[in-house]
Amino acid sequence: TLFFTALARGDSGDFSGALRALDNARRLIDAERLGSYRAGIETATSWLWQELGNPHRARDHAEHAVELARRGGGALELEQELHALLALADCHLLLGNDDTAADLVHAAAPTLDRSLPFKPRAAMRYLEMRARWEPDHADALLTEARLYSSPKYEALALAALGRHDEAAQVAARTRSDLVIGQLGTPAQRGVALARITESLPVKLRESFGRSGRLMIERPRTS
């Protein structure tokens, strides 16, 4: 429950709340000596530190997630390996290592040939990453996003296709400050970023304002 709470909070733009949920989840699984969700917790933590402007810390969590996923067994760990590799690719993109990022995305592809618990979500995440280098994958992402009713990935696909006005309209439907802060109109983006900033404690607010992913990415226009 804490893991999925963290994902929901992060998607809404509540990064500090998401980190608290992940820390609590980590303490519980450590106390019970559980293996499940460890890789997922590290991957989600990596994602949040990317958003908060600390790609080096995010990379450490992503590398640990890959290690944990490969150490485990079963379909859940296979899926977590895919997400961990893509999180690591995101970190390398933020650090300017585009070739390494591309290699990691290609390394994640074979996982999709297997039976996964949440395969549609995994496939959309993979296609979204591929579309950053190869725009033709954005069409496939758009089809999948509409098939599985995912406005987040639909907005990302439209943006990758250069249809930014449509992307902003779909992003607004998500009511997610994270998605709107990335893909909304300039006015919508400003409001969303202000809400995210205000929700953060002072020390995180400073790093987010200086080097958070949403802050350093310029809004796209048609």
Tab-separated table of C-alpha atoms in Angstrom, residues 3-84:
chain	number	residue	atom	x	y	z
A	3	PHE	CA	4.542	1.683	-2.435
A	4	PHE	CA	1.463	2.492	-4.506
A	5	THR	CA	0.734	5.488	-2.271
A	6	ALA	CA	4.191	6.793	-3.132
A	7	LEU	CA	3.556	6.348	-6.859
A	8	ALA	CA	0.238	8.180	-6.606
A	9	ARG	CA	1.724	11.025	-4.563
A	10	GLY	CA	4.653	11.371	-6.938
A	11	ASP	CA	2.391	11.415	-9.990
A	12	SER	CA	0.319	14.170	-8.377
A	13	GLY	CA	3.441	16.262	-7.686
A	14	ASP	CA	3.676	15.583	-3.939
A	15	PHE	CA	7.330	14.558	-4.010
A	16	SER	CA	8.081	14.911	-0.304
A	17	GLY	CA	4.969	12.897	0.592
A	18	ALA	CA	6.046	10.208	-1.865
A	19	LEU	CA	9.520	10.018	-0.308
A	20	ARG	CA	7.990	9.639	3.158
A	21	ALA	CA	5.820	6.767	1.953
A	22	LEU	CA	8.832	5.034	0.409
A	23	ASP	CA	10.897	5.470	3.578
A	24	ASN	CA	8.084	3.913	5.607
A	25	ALA	CA	7.799	1.052	3.128
A	26	ARG	CA	11.554	0.470	3.353
A	27	ARG	CA	11.399	0.282	7.150
A	28	LEU	CA	8.537	-2.218	7.067
A	29	ILE	CA	10.153	-4.599	4.591
A	30	ASP	CA	13.461	-4.377	6.474
A	31	ALA	CA	11.696	-5.242	9.738
A	32	GLU	CA	9.968	-8.231	8.142
A	33	ARG	CA	12.972	-9.210	6.004
A	34	LEU	CA	10.898	-9.196	2.844
A	35	GLY	CA	12.266	-9.196	-0.700
A	36	SER	CA	9.253	-8.082	-2.713
A	37	TYR	CA	9.068	-4.476	-3.857
A	38	ARG	CA	12.628	-3.619	-2.832
A	39	ALA	CA	13.656	-2.935	-6.433
A	40	GLY	CA	10.461	-0.996	-7.072
A	41	ILE	CA	11.019	1.168	-4.013
A	42	GLU	CA	14.530	2.027	-5.182
A	43	THR	CA	13.320	2.763	-8.720
A	44	ALA	CA	10.579	5.068	-7.437
A	45	THR	CA	13.071	6.787	-5.153
A	46	SER	CA	15.358	7.353	-8.132
A	47	TRP	CA	12.497	8.917	-10.080
A	48	LEU	CA	11.706	11.313	-7.225
A	49	TRP	CA	15.310	12.455	-6.841
A	50	GLN	CA	15.432	13.083	-10.580
A	51	GLU	CA	12.420	15.342	-10.210
A	52	LEU	CA	13.957	17.047	-7.193
A	53	GLY	CA	17.179	17.896	-9.026
A	54	ASN	CA	19.697	15.387	-7.680
A	55	PRO	CA	20.568	13.080	-10.617
A	56	HIS	CA	23.658	11.634	-8.909
A	57	ARG	CA	21.631	10.455	-5.923
A	58	ALA	CA	18.936	9.245	-8.306
A	59	ARG	CA	21.524	7.238	-10.251
A	60	ASP	CA	22.694	5.488	-7.068
A	61	HIS	CA	19.143	4.377	-6.283
A	62	ALA	CA	18.550	3.232	-9.875
A	63	GLU	CA	21.767	1.185	-9.924
A	64	HIS	CA	20.746	-0.439	-6.639
A	65	ALA	CA	17.307	-1.166	-8.096
A	66	VAL	CA	18.830	-2.956	-11.101
A	67	GLU	CA	21.000	-5.035	-8.757
A	68	LEU	CA	18.039	-5.949	-6.521
A	69	ALA	CA	15.813	-6.863	-9.468
A	70	ARG	CA	18.437	-9.134	-10.984
A	71	ARG	CA	19.078	-10.775	-7.634
A	72	GLY	CA	15.410	-11.715	-7.202
A	73	GLY	CA	13.213	-14.056	-9.189
A	74	GLY	CA	9.772	-14.214	-10.704
A	75	ALA	CA	7.698	-12.022	-12.969
A	76	LEU	CA	7.506	-9.081	-10.578
A	77	GLU	CA	11.283	-8.773	-10.431
A	78	LEU	CA	11.535	-9.042	-14.224
A	79	GLU	CA	9.189	-6.094	-14.551
A	80	GLN	CA	11.063	-4.158	-11.888
A	81	GLU	CA	14.278	-4.734	-13.828
A	82	LEU	CA	12.734	-3.024	-16.850
A	83	HIS	CA	11.644	-0.011	-14.811
A	84	ALA	CA	14.992	0.124	-13.016
